[in-house]
Amino acid sequence: MARRRWPAVVHPHPARRAAVVHPSLGGFDTDTVDTDHVEGSAVQHRDSEDATGGQLSRRQLVKYAGVGATLAAAGPFVGVETAHADPDRQDQATAGPGRADNRIWRAGDHHIHSEYSGDFDTSTNPPTFRKGADAVYPIVTNAIMAKNFGLTWAMCTDHGGPTHSKVNLEQAYPDLLRSRRLVPEVLQFWGMEFDAPAMDHHTLMIPRHADEAKQLFELESRFAKRDPFPADPGRDTEAKMVEFLRVARNMPHKPLVIAHHTSRSATGLGVYGQDLPHEFRNGNDAAPDVYVGFEGAPGHQAGPLNGSARGGYGNHPTYGGYDQATARVGGLWDALLGEGRRWWITATSDSHVHWTRGGTDFWPGEYSKTYVLARQEYHDIMDGLRHGRIFVTTGDLITRLDVTASSQGRSAGSGETVTVSRRDRTDVDVEIRFRPPTGTNANGDRPQVRRVDLIVGRVTGLSVDRDADTNPTTAVVARFGPRDWRQQGAQYVIRHTLRDVGTDSYLRVRGTSTDEAEPLADGLESPWSDLWFYSNPVFVRVR
């Protein structure tokens, strides 16, 4: 498949950034690495003045972030008690009946930009970095707003440039350490929006450990295609991307890599731009436990509120706010799942500048959330992302989703596999439990789920065509409305049986606030009126 080459995309609407006043982050002493939060350890929050508990006041926002112009955007949202404000209050003591691992659904965002998404003056040698040229908020501001909108984990993913690896190491990382101390309720990962060789941007998430800064520096300086100065064309090849993933996989602390806005450069349905289907396959083959998925719902969802394309998808639109690779039943995502790949979807803000300040973005957690079934530990959040214990939602349509497949006394949830023996009856019982919010979302609405779809496809093995982007076996096998589910406490429960499952398969679930049978191509409608949630798949192995 021929690749369509496109100019490097920094942000779909850069002109909107120029008028935004740049807030500074000042008045903090240099910190040392916080070893209370190392990978695999239980989280132990440090005490810090005015940084514990409750909703943050406007005075605290000024004190912590030095935000200046940020207040104009943050003012209506900070300190408001809504459905999104505190997920741990929402009867989430356990994520399912009888759980003994203390895992609950925890909302987060792995694609957020700070003022370290800047630009470089390449007339000097080395290039001179300028903060705030593309995204404007300090790292701690993003953490404060993430907490305010109910996130318990987050990650600033600033894109690179010539010698940006040194900027990350020497400037951005110390600010992350300060932010961790000031907002300890939010687990704040270290990483970046990786300038992937031969591809569009990707999350590069580094596990929490004492040498996390050095690990990112090594990967960015060796493999990010924009990091060399002068530019090195040899960095921008498919082979270099595979090499990067193999190196990452062999590190003692394995990172995570997740593709961003997969089809933003696509010009039509089933047409690809910077990212091609075979590249996802090649990367997943090279590092299946590192390269694990793509954004199902890209960021920049507030674009229509300022007359821009939702998600920044100006060439070919999103569908219900989701990338075509995810939204099309039997499309690219299903093609990858049909090969048995453990390939997951997420939802992010890609926050640069809030829409009330002329940008196209919501705050982290304000509109899109990636829920991970995990303990409040860095290691376990990454484990959930790595293994598909994930569901995604927009507009706080739901706050919990448990999908379970059971047969012959065995069961599995999202990201897991249930094994069925042909010697016994091969019916598979599916249980779907979802929970709507207890209050209003960030738009002041109480969204309602109008329909839930159960989607099933076959797992048929690796495709000979490395660019295959369809799975014709995938279909919506059942649709459920309010008359089909039963209320149990604050949750709604749907039960359905798949009869005589005779081949390896997977199932996944989606739901919507709309009456659309399939998500329609997005125009300039309000994103708040077009809400969807998606589970990640449960696999069924027949033996």
Coordinates of C-alpha atoms in Angstrom, one line a residue:
M1 CA 0.0 0.0 0.0
A2 CA 1.4 3.3 -1.0
R3 CA 1.9 5.9 1.7
R4 CA 0.4 9.3 1.4
R5 CA 3.0 11.8 2.6
W6 CA 1.7 14.8 4.5
P7 CA 3.4 17.8 6.1
A8 CA 4.3 17.2 9.8
V9 CA 1.2 18.0 11.9
V10 CA 2.0 19.8 15.1
H11 CA -1.6 21.0 15.7
P12 CA -4.6 21.2 13.4
H13 CA -5.2 24.9 14.2
P14 CA -1.9 26.5 15.1
A15 CA -3.2 30.0 14.3
R16 CA -5.5 29.8 17.3
R17 CA -2.6 29.6 19.6
A18 CA -0.9 32.8 18.8
A19 CA -3.3 35.0 20.7
V20 CA -3.2 33.0 23.9
V21 CA -1.3 34.7 26.7
H22 CA 1.5 32.3 27.9
P23 CA 1.3 31.5 31.6
S24 CA 4.6 30.8 33.4
L25 CA 5.5 28.4 36.1
G26 CA 7.7 29.9 38.7
G27 CA 8.6 30.0 42.3
F28 CA 9.4 26.3 42.8
D29 CA 12.7 24.9 44.0
T30 CA 14.4 22.1 42.1
D31 CA 13.2 18.7 43.3
T32 CA 14.8 15.3 43.5
V33 CA 13.2 12.1 42.3
D34 CA 10.3 11.0 44.5
T35 CA 11.2 7.5 45.4
D36 CA 7.9 7.0 47.2
H37 CA 6.3 6.5 43.8
V38 CA 8.6 3.9 42.2
E39 CA 7.3 1.2 39.9
G40 CA 5.6 -1.6 41.7
S41 CA 5.2 0.1 45.0
A42 CA 2.0 1.2 46.7
V43 CA 1.4 4.9 46.3
Q44 CA 2.3 6.9 49.4
H45 CA 1.3 10.5 49.0
R46 CA 3.6 13.2 50.3
D47 CA 2.2 15.9 52.4
S48 CA 2.3 19.3 50.7
E49 CA 0.8 22.6 51.8
D50 CA -2.8 23.0 50.5
A51 CA -2.4 20.1 48.1
T52 CA -4.4 17.4 49.8
G53 CA -8.0 16.5 49.5
G54 CA -11.1 18.2 48.1
Q55 CA -11.6 20.5 45.2
L56 CA -8.9 23.1 44.6
S57 CA -9.8 26.7 45.0
R58 CA -9.1 29.5 42.5
R59 CA -6.5 30.8 45.0
Q60 CA -4.8 27.5 45.1
L61 CA -4.8 27.3 41.3
V62 CA -3.0 30.6 41.2
K63 CA -0.5 29.6 43.9
Y64 CA 0.4 26.2 42.3
A65 CA 0.4 27.0 38.7
G66 CA 1.1 30.7 38.2
V67 CA -1.5 30.4 35.6
G68 CA -2.5 34.0 34.7
A69 CA -4.5 33.6 31.6
T70 CA -5.5 30.0 32.6
L71 CA -8.0 31.3 35.1
A72 CA -10.2 32.6 32.3
A73 CA -10.6 29.1 31.0
A74 CA -10.5 27.3 34.3
G75 CA -12.7 29.5 36.4
P76 CA -16.1 28.0 35.5
F77 CA -14.8 24.4 36.2
V78 CA -12.6 24.5 39.3
G79 CA -14.3 23.5 42.5
V80 CA -17.6 22.4 40.9
E81 CA -19.0 19.2 42.4
T82 CA -20.3 17.1 39.5
A83 CA -20.5 13.5 38.4
H84 CA -16.9 13.7 37.1
A85 CA -15.3 15.3 40.2
D86 CA -14.5 12.3 42.4
P87 CA -14.8 8.8 40.9
D88 CA -13.8 7.0 44.1
R89 CA -17.0 8.3 45.7
Q90 CA -19.2 6.6 43.1
D91 CA -19.6 3.3 44.8
Q92 CA -16.5 1.9 43.3
A93 CA -15.3 -0.1 46.3
T94 CA -15.0 -3.1 44.0
A95 CA -15.0 -3.3 40.2
G96 CA -17.0 -6.5 40.2
P97 CA -18.5 -9.0 42.6
G98 CA -16.0 -10.6 44.8
R99 CA -12.8 -8.9 43.5
A100 CA -9.9 -9.6 45.8
D101 CA -7.2 -7.6 44.0
N102 CA -8.5 -4.1 45.1
R103 CA -8.7 -3.0 41.5
I104 CA -11.3 -0.5 40.5
W105 CA -12.0 1.5 37.4
R106 CA -9.7 4.6 37.4
A107 CA -10.0 7.3 34.8
G108 CA -7.0 8.9 33.1
D109 CA -5.5 10.5 30.1
H110 CA -2.2 9.6 28.4
H111 CA -2.1 12.4 25.8
I112 CA -1.9 15.9 27.3
H113 CA 0.4 18.8 26.2
S114 CA 2.1 21.4 28.4
E115 CA 4.1 24.5 27.7
Y116 CA 7.0 22.2 26.8
S117 CA 5.3 21.6 23.5
G118 CA 7.1 24.6 22.1
D119 CA 9.2 25.4 19.1
F120 CA 12.9 25.8 18.2
D121 CA 15.0 28.6 16.7
T122 CA 17.2 26.6 14.4
S123 CA 19.2 29.7 13.4
T124 CA 21.3 29.0 16.5
N125 CA 23.5 26.0 17.2
P126 CA 22.3 24.3 19.2
P127 CA 18.7 25.3 18.5
T128 CA 17.0 27.5 21.1
F129 CA 13.9 26.2 22.7
R130 CA 10.9 28.5 23.3
K131 CA 8.1 27.3 25.7
G132 CA 4.5 27.7 25.0
A133 CA 4.5 28.1 21.2
D134 CA 2.0 25.3 20.6
A135 CA 0.6 24.3 24.0
V136 CA 0.5 26.8 26.9
Y137 CA -0.3 25.3 30.3
P138 CA 2.3 24.3 32.9
I139 CA 2.5 20.6 33.8
V140 CA 1.0 21.3 37.2
T141 CA -2.0 23.2 35.7
N142 CA -2.9 20.1 33.7
A143 CA -2.6 17.9 36.8
I144 CA -4.9 20.3 38.8
M145 CA -7.5 20.2 36.0
A146 CA -7.2 16.5 35.6
K147 CA -7.9 16.0 39.3
N148 CA -10.8 18.5 39.1
F149 CA -12.4 16.4 36.3
G150 CA -12.0 13.1 38.1
L151 CA -8.8 11.7 36.7
T152 CA -6.5 9.7 39.0
W153 CA -3.7 9.3 36.5
A154 CA -2.4 11.4 33.7
M155 CA 0.6 12.0 31.5
C156 CA 1.9 15.1 29.7
T157 CA 3.1 14.1 26.2
D158 CA 4.9 17.0 24.7
H159 CA 6.1 16.6 21.1
G160 CA 9.7 16.9 20.3
G161 CA 12.0 18.7 17.9
P162 CA 15.7 19.2 17.4
T163 CA 17.6 18.4 20.6
H164 CA 14.2 18.2 22.5
S165 CA 15.5 15.2 24.4
K166 CA 17.7 17.6 26.4
V167 CA 14.7 20.0 27.0
N168 CA 12.8 17.1 28.5
L169 CA 15.7 16.0 30.7
E170 CA 16.8 19.4 31.9
Q171 CA 13.6 21.5 32.0
A172 CA 10.4 19.5 31.7
Y173 CA 11.3 16.6 34.1
P174 CA 12.0 18.8 37.1
D175 CA 8.7 20.5 36.6
L176 CA 7.0 17.0 36.5
L177 CA 8.6 16.2 39.9
R178 CA 7.2 19.5 41.4
S179 CA 3.8 18.7 40.0
R180 CA 3.8 15.2 41.5
R181 CA 4.4 16.7 44.9
L182 CA 1.8 19.4 44.5
V183 CA -1.0 17.2 43.1
P184 CA -0.2 13.8 44.7
E185 CA -3.8 12.5 44.1
V186 CA -3.0 12.2 40.4
L187 CA -0.4 9.7 39.3
Q188 CA 1.6 11.6 36.8
F189 CA 3.6 9.5 34.3
W190 CA 6.7 10.6 32.5
G191 CA 6.9 10.3 28.7
M192 CA 6.3 12.2 25.6
E193 CA 4.4 12.4 22.3
F194 CA 7.0 10.4 20.4
D195 CA 8.0 11.5 16.9
A196 CA 7.7 8.0 15.6
P197 CA 9.9 7.1 12.6
A198 CA 7.8 6.9 9.4
M199 CA 4.6 7.4 11.3
D200 CA 2.5 10.0 13.1
H201 CA 2.8 10.8 16.8
H202 CA 2.6 8.1 19.5
T203 CA 2.4 8.0 23.3
L204 CA 5.7 6.9 24.8
M205 CA 4.9 6.1 28.4
I206 CA 7.8 5.3 30.7
P207 CA 7.4 3.2 33.8
R208 CA 7.9 4.9 37.2
H209 CA 11.4 4.3 38.5
A210 CA 14.4 6.2 39.7
D211 CA 16.0 6.4 36.2
E212 CA 12.8 7.2 34.2
A213 CA 14.3 10.5 33.0
K214 CA 17.4 8.8 31.6
Q215 CA 15.3 6.1 30.0
L216 CA 13.2 8.6 28.1
F217 CA 16.3 10.6 27.1
E218 CA 17.9 7.5 25.7
L219 CA 14.9 6.6 23.6
E220 CA 14.1 10.1 22.4
S221 CA 17.7 10.9 21.6
R222 CA 18.3 7.7 19.7
F223 CA 15.0 7.2 17.9
A224 CA 12.8 10.2 17.7
K225 CA 12.9 11.3 14.1
R226 CA 12.9 15.1 14.9
D227 CA 15.5 15.0 17.6
P228 CA 18.8 15.1 15.6
F229 CA 20.3 18.5 14.6
P230 CA 21.0 18.7 11.7
A231 CA 18.1 16.5 10.6
D232 CA 18.9 12.9 9.8
P233 CA 16.7 11.3 7.1
G234 CA 17.8 7.9 8.3
R235 CA 15.7 8.4 11.4
D236 CA 12.5 8.5 9.4
T237 CA 12.1 4.9 8.2
E238 CA 9.9 2.0 9.0
A239 CA 13.0 -0.1 9.9
K240 CA 14.0 2.5 12.5
M241 CA 10.5 2.3 14.1
V242 CA 10.9 -1.5 14.4
E243 CA 14.4 -1.1 15.8
F244 CA 13.0 1.4 18.4
L245 CA 10.3 -1.0 19.5
R246 CA 12.7 -3.9 19.8
V247 CA 15.1 -1.8 22.0
A248 CA 12.1 -0.7 24.1
R249 CA 10.9 -4.3 24.6
N250 CA 14.3 -5.4 25.8
M251 CA 14.6 -2.7 28.5
P252 CA 14.3 -3.8 32.1
H253 CA 11.5 -1.3 32.5
K254 CA 9.3 -1.8 29.5
P255 CA 7.5 1.4 28.2
L256 CA 4.2 1.5 26.5
V257 CA 3.6 2.8 22.9
I258 CA 0.2 3.9 21.7
A259 CA -0.6 5.5 18.3
H260 CA -2.2 8.9 18.3
H261 CA -5.0 10.2 15.9
T262 CA -4.5 7.2 13.6
S263 CA -6.5 8.5 10.7
R264 CA -6.2 12.3 11.0
S265 CA -4.1 12.4 7.8
A266 CA -6.5 10.1 6.0
T267 CA -8.5 11.5 3.1
G268 CA -11.3 9.0 2.9
L269 CA -12.8 5.9 4.5
G270 CA -10.3 3.1 4.3
V271 CA -7.7 5.5 2.9
Y272 CA -4.5 6.0 4.9
G273 CA -2.1 8.8 5.4
Q274 CA 0.9 8.8 7.7
D275 CA 0.0 5.5 9.4
L276 CA -0.5 2.4 7.4
P277 CA -2.1 -0.9 8.6
H278 CA 1.1 -2.9 8.0
E279 CA 3.0 -0.6 10.2
F280 CA 0.8 -1.4 13.2
R281 CA 1.3 -5.1 12.4
N282 CA 5.0 -4.8 12.1
G283 CA 5.3 -2.8 15.3
N284 CA 3.1 -5.2 17.2
D285 CA 5.0 -8.2 15.9
A286 CA 8.3 -6.6 17.1
A287 CA 7.0 -5.7 20.6
P288 CA 3.6 -7.1 21.4
D289 CA 3.8 -6.2 25.0
V290 CA 5.0 -2.6 24.2
Y291 CA 3.1 -1.5 21.1
V292 CA -0.4 -2.2 22.2
G293 CA -3.0 0.0 20.6
F294 CA -4.2 3.3 19.2
E295 CA -6.5 6.1 20.3
G296 CA -10.1 5.1 19.6
A297 CA -11.3 8.6 20.4
P298 CA -8.7 11.2 19.5
G299 CA -8.4 14.5 21.3
H300 CA -9.4 18.0 20.1
Q301 CA -13.0 17.1 20.5
A302 CA -14.0 20.7 21.2
G303 CA -13.2 21.8 17.7
P304 CA -16.8 22.2 16.6
L305 CA -17.4 24.6 19.5
N306 CA -15.1 27.0 17.6
G307 CA -16.2 26.0 14.1
S308 CA -13.4 23.5 13.5
A309 CA -13.4 19.8 12.6
R310 CA -13.9 17.4 15.5
G311 CA -10.6 15.9 16.5
G312 CA -8.8 18.1 14.0
Y313 CA -9.8 15.6 11.3
G314 CA -10.1 18.1 8.5
N315 CA -9.5 15.6 5.7
H316 CA -11.9 12.9 6.6
P317 CA -14.1 13.1 9.7
T318 CA -14.4 11.2 12.9
Y319 CA -17.6 9.1 13.5
G320 CA -19.3 9.9 16.8
G321 CA -16.0 11.4 17.9
Y322 CA -14.1 8.1 17.2
D323 CA -11.5 7.4 14.6
Q324 CA -12.7 5.5 11.6
A325 CA -10.3 2.6 12.5
T326 CA -12.4 2.1 15.6
A327 CA -15.9 3.3 14.7
R328 CA -16.3 1.2 11.5
V329 CA -17.6 -2.3 12.5
G330 CA -15.4 -4.8 10.7
G331 CA -12.8 -2.1 10.0
L332 CA -9.1 -1.8 10.9
W333 CA -9.4 -2.4 14.6
D334 CA -11.5 -5.6 14.0
A335 CA -9.0 -6.7 11.3
L336 CA -6.2 -6.6 14.0
L337 CA -8.4 -8.3 16.6
G338 CA -9.3 -10.9 14.0
E339 CA -5.7 -11.9 13.9
G340 CA -5.7 -12.5 17.6
R341 CA -3.7 -9.4 18.3
R342 CA -4.1 -7.9 21.8
W343 CA -4.7 -4.4 20.4
W344 CA -6.5 -1.9 22.6
I345 CA -8.2 1.5 22.2
T346 CA -8.0 4.6 24.4
A347 CA -9.6 8.1 24.6
T348 CA -7.6 11.3 25.2
S349 CA -7.9 15.1 25.3
D350 CA -4.8 16.0 23.4
S351 CA -5.2 19.2 25.3
H352 CA -3.1 22.2 24.1
V353 CA -5.4 25.3 24.6
H354 CA -8.9 25.2 26.0
W355 CA -11.7 26.0 23.6
T356 CA -12.8 29.0 25.7
R357 CA -9.4 30.5 24.9
G358 CA -9.6 30.0 21.2
G359 CA -8.3 26.4 21.1
T360 CA -10.0 23.2 20.1
D361 CA -9.6 21.3 23.3
F362 CA -11.2 20.2 26.5
W363 CA -9.3 19.9 29.8
P364 CA -8.0 16.5 30.7
G365 CA -11.0 14.4 31.8
E366 CA -13.5 17.1 31.0
Y367 CA -14.9 15.2 28.0
S368 CA -12.9 12.1 27.2
K369 CA -11.8 9.4 29.7
T370 CA -9.8 6.2 29.5
Y371 CA -10.8 4.0 32.4
V372 CA -8.3 1.3 33.5
L373 CA -9.1 -1.5 36.0
A374 CA -6.2 -1.1 38.4
R375 CA -5.0 -0.2 41.8
Q376 CA -3.8 3.3 42.4
E377 CA -0.2 2.4 41.6
Y378 CA 2.0 3.4 38.7
H379 CA 2.8 -0.2 37.9
D380 CA -0.7 -1.4 38.0
I381 CA -2.1 1.4 35.8
M382 CA 0.5 0.5 33.2
D383 CA -0.3 -3.2 33.6
G384 CA -4.0 -2.4 32.9
L385 CA -3.1 -0.4 29.8
R386 CA -0.7 -3.2 28.6
H387 CA -3.3 -5.9 29.0
G388 CA -6.5 -4.3 27.9
R389 CA -8.3 -3.8 31.2
I390 CA -9.7 -0.6 29.6
F391 CA -13.0 1.0 28.5
V392 CA -13.4 4.5 27.1
T393 CA -16.2 7.0 27.2
T394 CA -17.0 10.6 26.1
G395 CA -19.1 13.1 28.0
D396 CA -19.3 11.0 31.1
L397 CA -21.9 8.8 29.5
I398 CA -20.9 6.1 31.9
T399 CA -18.5 5.7 34.8
R400 CA -18.2 2.0 34.8
L401 CA -18.4 -0.9 32.3
D402 CA -17.8 -4.6 33.1
V403 CA -18.1 -7.0 30.2
T404 CA -17.8 -10.7 31.2
A405 CA -17.8 -13.8 29.0
S406 CA -18.5 -17.1 30.8
S407 CA -18.7 -20.7 29.7
Q408 CA -18.2 -24.1 31.3
G409 CA -17.4 -22.5 34.7
R410 CA -14.8 -20.2 33.3
S411 CA -15.0 -16.4 32.8
A412 CA -13.0 -13.5 31.4
G413 CA -13.3 -9.8 31.2
S414 CA -11.9 -7.1 29.0
G415 CA -8.4 -7.9 27.7
E416 CA -8.7 -11.5 28.9
T417 CA -9.5 -14.9 27.3
V418 CA -12.0 -17.5 28.2
T419 CA -11.3 -21.1 27.0
V420 CA -14.1 -23.3 25.9
S421 CA -13.9 -27.0 25.3
R422 CA -15.6 -28.5 22.2
R423 CA -16.3 -31.6 24.3
D424 CA -19.0 -29.7 26.2
R425 CA -21.7 -27.2 25.1
T426 CA -20.0 -24.2 23.6
D427 CA -22.5 -21.5 24.5
V428 CA -21.0 -18.4 25.9
D429 CA -22.9 -16.2 28.4
V430 CA -22.2 -12.5 28.1
E431 CA -22.9 -10.1 31.0
I432 CA -22.7 -6.4 30.4
R433 CA -22.8 -4.1 33.5
F434 CA -22.7 -0.3 33.1
R435 CA -23.2 2.6 35.4
P436 CA -24.3 6.1 34.4
P437 CA -23.0 9.1 36.3
T438 CA -24.7 10.0 39.6
G439 CA -24.7 13.8 38.7
T440 CA -24.1 16.0 35.8
N441 CA -21.2 16.0 33.4
A442 CA -18.9 18.9 32.7
N443 CA -21.5 20.4 30.4
G444 CA -24.2 20.3 33.1
D445 CA -26.0 17.5 31.4
R446 CA -27.2 14.1 32.7
P447 CA -26.5 12.0 29.7
Q448 CA -28.6 8.8 29.2
V449 CA -27.6 5.6 27.5
R450 CA -30.1 4.9 24.7
R451 CA -28.6 1.8 23.3
V452 CA -25.9 -0.8 23.8
D453 CA -24.5 -3.0 21.0
L454 CA -22.8 -6.4 21.3
I455 CA -20.2 -6.9 18.5
V456 CA -18.7 -10.2 17.7
G457 CA -16.0 -11.3 15.3
R458 CA -14.0 -14.4 14.5
V459 CA -10.3 -14.8 15.1
T460 CA -8.9 -16.4 12.0
G461 CA -5.2 -16.0 12.3
L462 CA -2.6 -13.7 10.7
S463 CA -3.6 -12.1 7.4
V464 CA -1.5 -12.7 4.4
D465 CA -2.2 -9.1 3.3
R466 CA -0.3 -7.0 5.8
D467 CA -2.4 -3.9 4.9
A468 CA -5.8 -5.7 5.3
D469 CA -8.1 -3.3 7.1
T470 CA -11.4 -5.3 7.2
N471 CA -12.7 -8.3 9.1
P472 CA -15.9 -9.4 7.3
T473 CA -16.8 -11.8 10.1
T474 CA -17.4 -8.9 12.5
A475 CA -21.0 -7.8 13.1
V476 CA -23.4 -6.3 15.6
V477 CA -25.1 -9.5 16.9
A478 CA -27.5 -7.9 19.4
R479 CA -28.8 -4.4 20.2
F480 CA -30.2 -3.5 23.6
G481 CA -32.4 -0.7 24.7
P482 CA -33.7 0.4 28.1
R483 CA -36.4 -2.4 28.0
D484 CA -33.6 -5.0 27.7
W485 CA -31.6 -4.1 30.8
R486 CA -32.3 -4.5 34.5
Q487 CA -31.3 -2.2 37.2
Q488 CA -29.3 -3.6 40.1
G489 CA -28.5 -0.8 42.6
A490 CA -26.8 2.0 40.6
Q491 CA -25.9 -0.3 37.7
Y492 CA -27.7 -1.7 34.7
V493 CA -27.2 -5.3 33.7
I494 CA -27.7 -6.9 30.3
R495 CA -27.4 -10.7 29.7
H496 CA -27.1 -12.5 26.4
T497 CA -26.1 -15.9 25.3
L498 CA -24.0 -16.6 22.2
R499 CA -25.1 -20.1 21.0
D500 CA -22.7 -22.8 19.8
V501 CA -19.5 -20.7 19.5
G502 CA -17.5 -23.1 17.4
T503 CA -14.4 -21.1 16.6
D504 CA -12.0 -18.7 18.2
S505 CA -13.7 -15.3 18.5
Y506 CA -13.8 -12.0 20.4
L507 CA -16.6 -9.8 21.6
R508 CA -16.7 -6.1 22.4
V509 CA -19.4 -3.6 23.5
R510 CA -20.3 -0.1 22.6
G511 CA -23.1 2.2 23.7
T512 CA -24.4 5.6 22.8
S513 CA -26.6 8.5 23.8
T514 CA -27.9 8.9 20.3
D515 CA -30.4 7.0 18.1
E516 CA -27.8 6.3 15.4
A517 CA -27.6 2.7 14.4
E518 CA -24.0 3.3 13.4
P519 CA -22.0 6.4 14.3
L520 CA -22.4 9.0 11.6
A521 CA -19.6 11.1 10.1
D522 CA -19.2 14.2 12.3
G523 CA -20.0 17.7 11.2
L524 CA -20.1 20.8 13.4
E525 CA -22.7 19.5 15.9
S526 CA -21.9 19.9 19.6
P527 CA -19.8 17.0 20.8
W528 CA -21.9 16.9 24.0
S529 CA -24.9 15.7 22.0
D530 CA -23.0 12.8 20.4
L531 CA -21.7 10.5 23.1
W532 CA -20.3 7.0 22.9
F533 CA -18.5 4.4 25.0
Y534 CA -16.5 1.4 23.9
S535 CA -15.2 -1.6 25.8
N536 CA -12.0 -3.4 24.8
P537 CA -12.4 -7.0 23.6
V538 CA -12.9 -10.3 25.5
F539 CA -11.4 -13.2 23.6
V540 CA -13.0 -16.7 23.3
R541 CA -10.6 -19.6 22.6
V542 CA -12.2 -22.9 21.5
R543 CA -10.2 -26.1 22.1

